[in-house]
Amino acid sequence: MQIAVSGGKGGTGKSTVATNLAVALRKLGVKLTLADLDVEAPNDHILLGVELANEEPVNQFMPRFDYSKCTKCRKCAEVCEEHAIITMRDGTPFLMPTLCSGCRACEIVCPVPGAILEAFRTIGHTYVTPTPYGFTLVTGRLREGEERSMPLVVEARKRAEKVREGLLMVDTAAGTGNTVSKAIEGSKLLIAVTEPTPLGIHDTELILELGRLMGIPTWVVVNRADLGDIEKVRALAEKYGAQIVAEIPYSENIVKSYVEGKPIALTDYPEAEIFKGLADRVAEFIGGDE
Amino acid sequence: MQIAIASGKGGVGKSTITASLLYLLKDEYSFVAVDADAEAPNLGLLLGVTKWDEEREHLGAKVARINTESCIRCGICYERCPYGCIYIDDEGNYVVNELTCEGCNVCGLVCPVGGTISLEEVRSGVIQKATTKYGFPLISAQLDVGKPESGKLVTDEKEWAKKLMEEKGLEHMIVDSAAGIGCQVIASLGGADVAILIAEPTPASLSDVQRAYKVVQHFREPAYLIINKADINPDFNGLEKWAEREGIPILGRIPYDRAIPESMSMLKPVVEAFPDSKASRAIEGIAETIKEELLG
Ligand code: SF4
Ligand code: SF4
Ligand code: SF4
Ligand code: SF4
């Protein structure tokens, strides 16, 4: 089974919840793999205090033109939805690599065999990192200067599928764009981490809407629950048929554990209980499935 | 002059600080503010915007659609979609998942039955313009749920801002850029004269801001750093060390202050809500430096 942890905006504590929930679930005996699919700013390894390991490049197709064969028909440029191919006045195509999404549409339409050759560039990396907590962390990391995170999300998911043991838990990027839906896709449960502040509430609605559109049952974890008007989150959750499953108060202990890269779920602080409670509910939800 | 404010990831106080800086600069300078965090815009809220003067739907995102009538269910599109966005529904129909489709049209090119797959232009979001109660205009965007191309949305937003600068004779554009390092951030930073990076002293924030800085370097823009919640982690000096190594001047340090979350729940810049708080005084100092060093 797969479940996802997401949240409309950045900085709500999504990664804190994902990493601590993973640790707490593992303590309950649930086998799992955690996938950090926030490829533009992956941080789960930092919160878990581990160094990324087993790096593999994500190589993406890009066209290379064999100008001795190319007839300058411009078909490749016309079909490229990313406008990654520009043509000179006489029709000679040129590639602007960072715009290329690697979709191969140009290759498909080129009428001259061999005019488009396969070239690749590394747009990021995936990692498979053992953690001292009894589960493996899979991470996707986009290379700086690369624009498109979708291919990285897809590749990191694939690698996570390959190495997964038991439950697959994904941690997504902030926002509600299509790379977030790609990360969430296939999940049986969406855990939305929100904040009861006016700003957080606006974004909560967006993530609940995404859950609804994708038809995934959604739970809400309210972080920094004492810093705003939780009733508003309750009302929104009700509107979307979602339930609030945990409330985490603003806590210096959590900040400290975050800063030190030591999951709070492993400590004796009272906050650890919240994650244990959440883990119990998740374990119950997934039942004997894993 | 175009100033982009970035952090690499949300949650480090970028928008609060931006709102405060805008508040402090508004009397002496003319500018347009741009909220380029199209997936979670909040500058409008923080600046008390309740109504937008003008709204433009943003078309241009494309998604594929399959006509189930003519589809022969050969599965070629399913195999060839580079991002796995085609699935088979309960009735055995091939269907595009519009919430993940990137609109590349590979499926349309490989489908053997002409006209079965069409690429349709859909709304990807909305761009809005408001006049804030502080007098300066704000342009903001909101990406629709599950849509691609947030970068293009930001590019269009900035174009609108540029036009507004010309029409109204405004001197500056101040862009609150998106989280991450992908297309939205690249669109936010592209064309800026200066980047101001905001980070907090945690390993996670350091890692995020380092990645954002690499994007800044692509554009060869000078960068400055603001350290927020500067006192939450006294044992950590990674940010300072990194800034020194890279030659990034530090514009200032803002201490952790409950006045900030409180001002946020009041939907006001902290320098307006609690001008005497220690955070506000630090931000004022930073605004002075920005005036002297950047805006002249
Ligand atoms: S692979 Fe796709 S995005 Fe890249 S140049 Fe070809 S058509 Fe354009
Ligand atoms: S489609 Fe092929 S032959 Fe035509 S311009 Fe492109 S590379 Fe050259
Ligand atoms: S347009 Fe591209 S991403 Fe969308 S379904 Fe077709 S092949 Fe997949
Ligand atoms: S390639 Fe065309 S005909 Fe074949 S399954 Fe896809 S839509 Fe149907």
XYZ file of C-alpha atoms and ligand atoms in Angstrom:
618
model
C 0.000 0.000 0.000
C 1.024 3.599 -0.485
C 0.169 6.640 1.595
C 1.192 10.269 1.074
C 2.056 13.152 3.354
C 1.490 16.535 1.797
C 0.420 20.051 2.668
C -0.631 23.052 0.618
C 2.218 25.339 1.510
C 5.843 25.098 2.413
C 7.082 25.223 5.950
C 4.040 23.698 7.622
C 6.068 20.828 8.987
C 5.264 18.275 6.330
C 8.684 16.668 6.440
C 8.687 16.690 10.224
C 5.421 14.770 10.205
C 6.527 12.388 7.461
C 9.832 11.473 9.112
C 8.420 11.134 12.605
C 5.441 9.150 11.428
C 7.803 6.800 9.606
C 9.889 6.344 12.741
C 6.802 5.802 14.901
C 5.256 3.328 12.460
C 8.472 1.351 12.340
C 8.481 1.202 16.127
C 5.048 -0.371 15.916
C 6.549 -3.035 13.711
C 5.180 -1.760 10.408
C 7.598 -2.418 7.554
C 7.933 0.626 5.356
C 9.965 2.675 2.907
C 9.929 6.459 2.952
C 10.222 8.350 -0.348
C 11.133 12.036 -0.269
C 9.602 13.333 -3.498
C 10.077 17.009 -2.694
C 12.736 16.970 -5.386
C 13.367 20.709 -5.412
C 14.172 20.831 -1.710
C 14.464 17.332 -0.255
C 15.102 17.486 3.462
C 13.973 14.231 5.025
C 17.555 12.952 5.197
C 18.588 16.053 7.116
C 15.732 15.637 9.589
C 16.691 11.995 9.990
C 20.342 12.930 10.420
C 21.646 10.695 7.614
C 23.877 11.338 4.614
C 22.360 10.535 1.238
C 23.776 7.291 -0.148
C 23.748 5.090 -3.241
C 23.503 7.924 -5.708
C 22.212 7.196 -9.167
C 21.980 9.797 -11.901
C 18.670 10.472 -13.607
C 19.607 10.775 -17.227
C 17.078 12.345 -19.460
C 16.850 12.002 -23.179
C 17.592 15.008 -25.280
C 17.956 15.162 -29.027
C 21.306 15.598 -30.736
C 21.114 16.568 -34.368
C 23.198 14.918 -37.043
C 23.405 17.885 -39.350
C 24.776 15.774 -42.186
C 21.434 13.990 -42.342
C 18.957 16.628 -41.170
C 16.896 18.085 -44.010
C 15.936 21.188 -42.012
C 12.250 20.405 -42.317
C 11.526 22.009 -38.915
C 9.088 19.264 -37.907
C 10.921 18.650 -34.655
C 10.706 22.305 -33.670
C 7.020 22.506 -34.543
C 6.106 19.522 -32.397
C 8.102 20.514 -29.335
C 5.598 21.751 -26.780
C 8.410 23.153 -24.669
C 9.796 25.276 -27.514
C 13.134 23.751 -26.659
C 14.151 23.590 -30.322
C 14.756 26.804 -32.177
C 15.421 26.893 -35.881
C 17.666 29.188 -37.859
C 16.260 31.008 -40.842
C 17.240 28.127 -43.128
C 15.569 25.598 -40.819
C 18.617 24.288 -38.992
C 17.434 23.110 -35.564
C 19.181 23.951 -32.300
C 18.372 22.667 -28.849
C 18.095 24.743 -25.697
C 18.838 21.937 -23.265
C 17.278 23.241 -20.047
C 13.892 23.653 -21.720
C 13.856 20.088 -23.029
C 11.626 17.739 -21.052
C 12.982 14.597 -22.652
C 9.581 13.594 -23.994
C 10.975 12.351 -27.352
C 8.219 13.963 -29.410
C 10.869 15.383 -31.763
C 12.391 11.969 -32.273
C 8.975 10.499 -33.037
C 8.180 12.991 -35.793
C 11.578 13.331 -37.427
C 11.149 11.863 -40.907
C 14.851 11.224 -41.496
C 16.274 8.131 -39.800
C 19.396 9.043 -37.889
C 18.941 12.819 -38.068
C 18.066 12.852 -34.383
C 20.499 10.948 -32.230
C 20.062 10.081 -28.618
C 21.911 12.218 -26.160
C 21.362 12.400 -22.431
C 21.943 14.826 -19.672
C 21.826 14.365 -15.940
C 18.948 16.372 -14.515
C 19.272 15.138 -10.971
C 19.867 12.106 -8.809
C 18.039 9.545 -6.789
C 19.357 8.079 -3.563
C 18.617 5.009 -1.508
C 19.742 5.619 2.039
C 19.594 3.105 4.863
C 18.571 4.786 8.119
C 19.264 3.687 11.664
C 15.515 3.560 12.272
C 14.813 0.329 10.461
C 13.569 1.706 7.167
C 15.069 2.893 3.914
C 14.799 6.433 2.633
C 14.529 7.038 -1.098
C 15.207 10.584 -2.226
C 14.887 12.393 -5.533
C 16.936 15.534 -5.984
C 16.679 17.877 -8.935
C 19.880 19.449 -10.131
C 20.109 23.203 -9.651
C 19.304 25.062 -12.851
C 17.022 22.329 -14.134
C 13.461 23.503 -14.554
C 11.359 20.400 -14.615
C 10.804 18.376 -11.542
C 8.284 15.941 -13.066
C 10.875 13.497 -14.490
C 12.684 13.388 -11.144
C 9.464 12.667 -9.281
C 8.713 9.858 -11.744
C 12.205 8.334 -11.466
C 12.372 8.607 -7.682
C 8.993 6.893 -7.437
C 10.216 4.111 -9.686
C 13.309 3.580 -7.599
C 11.228 3.622 -4.428
C 8.940 0.974 -5.914
C 11.955 -1.170 -6.686
C 13.452 -1.131 -3.216
C 10.314 -0.819 -1.168
C 9.571 -3.104 1.715
C 6.015 -3.036 2.971
C 4.251 0.302 3.136
C 5.432 3.041 0.783
C 5.143 6.434 2.373
C 5.730 9.443 0.144
C 6.526 12.967 1.257
C 5.604 15.470 -1.454
C 6.650 18.991 -2.386
C 4.689 22.001 -1.229
C 1.932 23.321 -3.402
C -0.724 21.582 -5.428
C 0.743 21.549 -8.927
C 0.899 18.471 -11.106
C 4.181 17.182 -9.654
C 2.480 16.985 -6.273
C -0.392 15.008 -7.806
C 2.179 12.738 -9.435
C 3.785 12.078 -6.076
C 0.431 11.415 -4.406
C -0.962 9.268 -7.231
C -1.704 5.713 -6.199
C -1.996 6.513 -2.506
C -4.777 5.026 -0.454
C -4.553 7.795 2.097
C -3.488 11.421 1.992
C -2.277 13.033 5.197
C -2.458 16.799 4.795
C -0.284 18.772 7.186
C -1.742 22.209 7.780
C -1.518 25.227 10.004
C -4.466 27.086 11.509
C -3.071 30.495 10.542
C -4.938 32.605 7.982
C -2.258 31.781 5.423
C -2.300 28.104 6.256
C -6.059 27.878 5.964
C -6.069 29.154 2.408
C -3.602 26.455 1.421
C -5.408 23.782 3.403
C -8.396 24.215 1.162
C -6.247 23.666 -1.931
C -4.742 20.422 -0.694
C -8.151 19.137 0.416
C -9.431 19.979 -3.047
C -6.586 17.999 -4.587
C -7.449 15.020 -2.381
C -11.066 15.273 -3.466
C -10.189 15.501 -7.165
C -7.955 12.466 -6.847
C -10.569 10.578 -4.861
C -8.234 9.815 -1.973
C -9.482 9.791 1.632
C -7.773 12.640 3.418
C -6.704 13.120 7.011
C -5.628 16.414 8.433
C -2.761 16.940 10.854
C -2.835 20.419 12.306
C 0.646 21.620 13.116
C 1.317 24.570 15.431
C -2.311 24.062 16.394
C -2.198 26.710 19.107
C -1.028 29.484 16.803
C -4.331 30.182 15.111
C -7.973 29.437 14.754
C -8.334 25.684 14.590
C -12.110 25.954 14.202
C -11.575 27.240 10.685
C -9.535 24.150 9.832
C -12.252 21.991 11.366
C -14.928 23.650 9.244
C -12.869 23.155 6.095
C -12.117 19.553 6.920
C -15.818 18.940 7.447
C -16.677 20.556 4.126
C -14.362 18.108 2.380
C -15.314 15.111 4.478
C -11.804 14.927 5.895
C -11.037 14.244 9.522
C -8.547 15.907 11.800
C -6.421 13.111 13.227
C -3.759 14.968 15.164
C -3.034 18.364 16.619
C 0.564 19.263 17.252
C 1.183 22.313 19.444
C 3.964 24.739 18.702
C 6.876 23.221 20.546
C 10.447 24.188 21.239
C 11.240 20.495 21.553
C 10.125 19.857 18.002
C 12.142 22.811 16.755
C 15.136 21.445 18.613
C 14.749 17.939 17.235
C 14.357 19.435 13.770
C 17.497 21.457 14.132
C 19.476 18.519 15.473
C 18.263 15.987 12.953
C 16.918 13.651 15.649
C 13.318 12.509 15.255
C 11.227 13.566 18.230
C 9.253 10.344 17.946
C 12.231 8.576 19.517
C 12.446 10.802 22.570
C 10.588 10.880 25.880
C 9.144 14.305 25.181
C 5.345 14.427 25.390
C 5.234 15.353 21.676
C 6.435 11.851 20.849
C 3.048 10.581 22.011
C 1.287 12.544 19.281
C 3.242 10.729 16.601
C 2.689 7.443 18.317
C -1.055 8.122 18.312
C -0.941 9.044 14.648
C 1.084 5.931 13.859
C -1.506 3.796 15.673
C -4.256 5.208 13.490
C -2.280 4.746 10.306
C -1.383 1.181 11.297
C -5.054 0.510 11.873
C -5.952 2.081 8.527
C -3.536 -0.059 6.572
C -4.672 -3.067 8.579
C -2.947 -6.325 7.889
C -2.083 -5.058 4.443
C 1.608 -4.685 5.044
C 15.613 47.651 -10.704
C 14.270 44.166 -10.200
C 14.836 42.491 -6.841
C 13.948 38.841 -6.304
C 13.574 37.453 -2.799
C 14.114 33.712 -2.546
C 14.757 31.037 0.045
C 14.877 27.675 -1.665
C 11.975 26.461 0.461
C 8.966 27.851 2.211
C 8.514 28.339 5.893
C 11.565 30.443 6.677
C 9.636 33.710 6.780
C 10.231 34.912 3.258
C 6.779 36.381 2.731
C 6.558 38.043 6.137
C 9.907 39.693 5.644
C 9.007 40.695 2.095
C 5.727 42.244 3.264
C 7.576 44.210 5.916
C 10.237 45.413 3.507
C 7.573 46.552 1.065
C 5.903 48.439 3.898
C 9.142 50.153 4.853
C 10.117 51.075 1.302
C 6.735 52.307 0.112
C 7.093 55.976 1.083
C 10.404 56.624 -0.593
C 10.262 54.425 -3.653
C 7.765 53.511 -6.315
C 7.484 49.840 -7.142
C 5.246 46.960 -8.051
C 5.253 43.875 -5.840
C 4.954 40.443 -7.433
C 3.985 37.315 -5.544
C 5.566 34.627 -7.661
C 4.757 31.737 -5.354
C 1.974 30.629 -7.646
C 1.348 27.385 -5.795
C 0.819 29.034 -2.426
C 0.554 32.802 -2.834
C 0.120 34.744 0.384
C 1.508 38.231 -0.059
C -1.995 39.463 -0.915
C -3.297 38.144 2.391
C -0.378 39.598 4.327
C -0.914 42.989 2.732
C -4.605 42.986 3.547
C -5.811 42.720 -0.041
C -9.517 41.909 0.007
C -10.430 42.604 -3.578
C -8.614 42.404 -6.852
C -8.952 45.217 -9.422
C -8.353 42.939 -12.316
C -8.117 39.236 -12.973
C -6.788 37.396 -15.988
C -7.293 33.732 -16.575
C -4.119 32.068 -17.618
C -4.556 29.640 -20.463
C -1.698 27.889 -22.092
C -1.425 24.741 -20.052
C -2.130 21.773 -22.261
C -3.498 18.390 -21.399
C -4.231 15.415 -23.617
C -7.740 13.996 -23.996
C -8.653 10.620 -25.443
C -11.810 10.109 -27.440
C -13.025 6.758 -26.158
C -15.356 6.357 -29.155
C -12.576 6.058 -31.714
C -9.932 4.540 -29.423
C -9.106 0.967 -30.390
C -7.531 0.243 -26.998
C -4.176 -0.711 -28.440
C -2.358 0.669 -25.381
C 0.435 2.350 -27.327
C -0.209 5.718 -25.670
C -0.157 4.041 -22.278
C 3.253 2.554 -22.996
C 4.764 5.665 -24.484
C 3.651 8.418 -22.130
C 6.968 9.502 -20.602
C 5.393 10.322 -17.252
C 2.924 7.494 -16.836
C -0.130 9.736 -17.013
C -2.428 7.398 -18.891
C -4.409 4.766 -17.066
C -7.091 2.224 -17.812
C -10.365 2.874 -16.046
C -12.830 0.311 -14.718
C -14.528 -0.016 -18.087
C -11.243 -0.693 -19.839
C -11.012 2.740 -21.429
C -7.682 4.480 -21.801
C -7.913 7.769 -19.942
C -5.485 10.648 -19.376
C -4.974 11.724 -15.793
C -5.359 15.449 -16.219
C -3.913 16.114 -12.782
C -0.513 14.785 -13.795
C -0.347 15.241 -17.584
C 2.507 17.458 -18.778
C 0.946 18.174 -22.157
C 3.887 16.948 -24.234
C 1.622 15.329 -26.859
C 3.739 12.197 -27.250
C 0.561 10.122 -26.841
C -1.090 12.058 -29.672
C 1.893 11.453 -31.933
C 2.080 7.727 -31.368
C -1.657 6.951 -31.437
C -2.396 5.009 -34.616
C -5.955 6.296 -34.894
C -5.827 9.872 -36.147
C -7.821 12.380 -34.122
C -8.344 10.109 -31.141
C -6.019 12.024 -28.897
C -6.189 15.772 -28.896
C -4.130 18.242 -26.972
C -6.412 20.772 -25.399
C -5.570 24.113 -23.975
C -6.846 24.467 -20.447
C -6.763 27.109 -17.787
C -3.705 26.714 -15.618
C -4.505 29.433 -13.156
C -5.283 33.053 -12.652
C -3.206 36.223 -12.394
C -4.589 39.052 -10.307
C -3.768 42.680 -9.744
C -4.653 44.737 -6.707
C -3.863 48.141 -5.331
C -2.800 47.567 -1.761
C -3.978 49.872 0.990
C -0.377 51.030 1.178
C -0.635 52.483 -2.301
C 1.640 50.225 -4.327
C 0.237 47.647 -6.746
C 0.557 43.911 -6.211
C 0.431 41.223 -8.846
C -0.241 37.721 -7.669
C -0.936 34.376 -9.288
C -2.640 31.193 -8.276
C -1.977 27.948 -10.078
C -5.019 25.712 -10.391
C -4.889 22.444 -8.500
C -3.036 19.736 -10.418
C -1.843 21.934 -13.262
C 1.579 22.119 -14.891
C 3.488 25.185 -16.053
C 3.699 27.268 -12.941
C 6.838 28.743 -14.492
C 4.913 30.155 -17.420
C 2.387 31.615 -15.036
C 5.170 33.445 -13.229
C 6.691 34.647 -16.498
C 3.337 36.119 -17.517
C 2.910 37.680 -14.125
C 6.222 39.449 -14.432
C 5.351 40.643 -17.895
C 2.206 42.209 -16.540
C 4.262 43.825 -13.788
C 6.681 45.202 -16.368
C 3.859 46.785 -18.332
C 2.531 48.318 -15.175
C 5.950 49.772 -14.415
C 5.984 51.447 -17.808
C 2.433 52.743 -17.598
C 2.805 54.128 -14.125
C 6.452 55.068 -14.308
C 7.388 52.823 -11.393
C 11.073 52.435 -10.566
C 11.300 48.924 -9.172
C 9.870 45.440 -9.209
C 10.105 43.368 -6.040
C 9.448 39.687 -6.564
C 8.634 37.271 -3.759
C 9.716 34.086 -5.439
C 8.412 30.585 -5.067
C 9.723 27.783 -2.950
C 11.967 25.202 -4.532
C 14.439 25.570 -7.378
C 12.349 24.518 -10.392
C 10.683 26.404 -13.207
C 8.803 28.832 -10.965
C 11.948 29.934 -9.193
C 13.889 30.132 -12.418
C 11.143 32.358 -13.807
C 11.179 34.436 -10.597
C 14.936 34.967 -10.635
C 15.380 35.328 -14.393
C 15.875 38.990 -15.281
C 16.353 40.140 -11.694
C 19.189 42.560 -10.963
C 19.712 41.357 -7.420
C 18.646 38.356 -5.388
C 17.986 38.528 -1.673
C 18.121 35.109 -0.054
C 16.401 34.369 3.214
C 17.340 31.443 5.423
C 17.151 30.312 9.002
C 20.050 28.719 10.864
C 19.068 25.080 10.405
C 20.805 22.457 8.287
C 17.654 22.003 6.185
C 17.326 25.690 5.410
C 21.048 25.942 4.645
C 20.751 23.119 2.154
C 17.716 24.751 0.498
C 19.251 28.195 0.240
C 22.498 26.785 -1.149
C 20.496 25.202 -3.932
C 18.619 28.436 -4.597
C 21.953 30.255 -4.705
C 23.206 27.920 -7.420
C 20.212 29.008 -9.507
C 21.092 32.642 -8.774
C 24.631 31.941 -9.974
C 23.287 30.676 -13.280
C 21.907 34.134 -13.827
C 25.081 35.786 -12.530
C 23.059 37.997 -10.232
C 24.587 39.465 -7.111
C 23.096 37.918 -3.976
C 22.570 39.064 -0.404
C 21.518 37.074 2.615
C 19.062 37.744 5.441
C 19.151 35.369 8.397
C 15.765 34.896 10.016
C 15.187 33.381 13.467
C 18.880 34.098 13.851
C 18.995 33.063 17.500
C 17.069 29.761 17.464
C 20.134 27.645 17.008
C 23.189 29.242 18.609
C 25.423 26.235 17.959
C 24.934 26.421 14.228
C 27.092 28.782 12.210
C 26.795 27.038 8.863
C 24.956 29.928 7.223
C 27.588 32.488 8.203
C 30.415 30.238 7.105
C 28.781 29.545 3.798
C 28.009 33.229 3.151
C 31.588 34.158 3.918
C 32.985 31.473 1.679
C 30.785 32.548 -1.212
C 31.260 36.241 -0.576
C 27.565 36.852 0.020
C 27.036 39.960 2.133
C 24.673 39.500 5.075
C 22.062 42.252 5.087
C 20.987 41.511 8.619
C 19.818 39.071 11.248
C 16.269 38.914 12.555
C 15.798 37.340 15.978
C 13.003 34.876 16.682
C 10.054 36.910 17.896
C 6.459 35.893 18.677
C 5.491 39.249 17.182
C 5.955 37.683 13.744
C 3.401 34.848 13.987
C 1.083 37.241 15.822
C 1.322 39.862 13.114
C 0.695 37.140 10.550
C -2.523 36.118 12.210
C -3.517 39.800 12.186
C -2.652 39.797 8.463
C -0.311 42.728 8.794
C 3.401 43.216 8.204
C 5.131 42.904 11.571
C 6.700 46.345 11.207
C 3.211 47.824 11.014
C 1.584 45.695 13.716
C 4.431 45.745 16.242
C 6.871 48.466 15.206
C 8.724 48.296 18.529
C 9.290 44.545 18.540
C 12.849 43.328 18.225
C 12.038 41.660 14.915
C 10.688 44.920 13.525
C 13.751 46.838 14.567
C 15.974 44.307 12.876
C 13.924 44.484 9.687
C 14.112 48.276 9.763
C 17.870 48.057 9.894
C 17.817 45.735 6.897
C 15.542 48.117 4.993
C 18.010 50.943 5.634
C 20.859 48.846 4.261
C 18.797 47.953 1.201
C 18.073 51.626 0.613
C 21.730 52.556 0.845
C 23.317 49.624 -0.921
C 20.779 48.599 -3.509
C 18.265 51.308 -4.211
C 20.577 54.287 -3.839
S 12.503 15.692 -26.293
Fe 10.533 16.777 -26.211
S 11.020 18.633 -25.115
Fe 12.967 17.792 -25.760
S 13.365 18.797 -27.681
Fe 12.321 16.887 -28.162
S 10.176 17.456 -28.299
Fe 11.209 19.121 -27.276
S 12.626 16.844 -37.862
Fe 14.528 15.789 -38.273
S 15.021 16.343 -40.340
Fe 13.452 17.765 -39.695
S 14.595 19.532 -38.920
Fe 14.223 18.190 -37.182
S 16.030 16.900 -37.082
Fe 16.042 17.841 -39.082
S 0.430 14.652 -23.282
Fe 2.341 13.694 -22.650
S 2.165 13.596 -20.422
Fe 0.110 13.952 -21.187
S -0.751 11.910 -21.371
Fe 0.098 12.452 -23.379
S 2.141 11.581 -23.352
Fe 1.445 11.650 -21.225
S -2.864 4.904 -28.696
Fe -4.814 5.763 -29.424
S -6.007 4.004 -29.992
Fe -4.317 3.204 -28.801
S -5.127 3.103 -26.701
Fe -4.168 5.088 -26.923
S -5.810 6.439 -27.557
Fe -6.527 4.380 -27.889
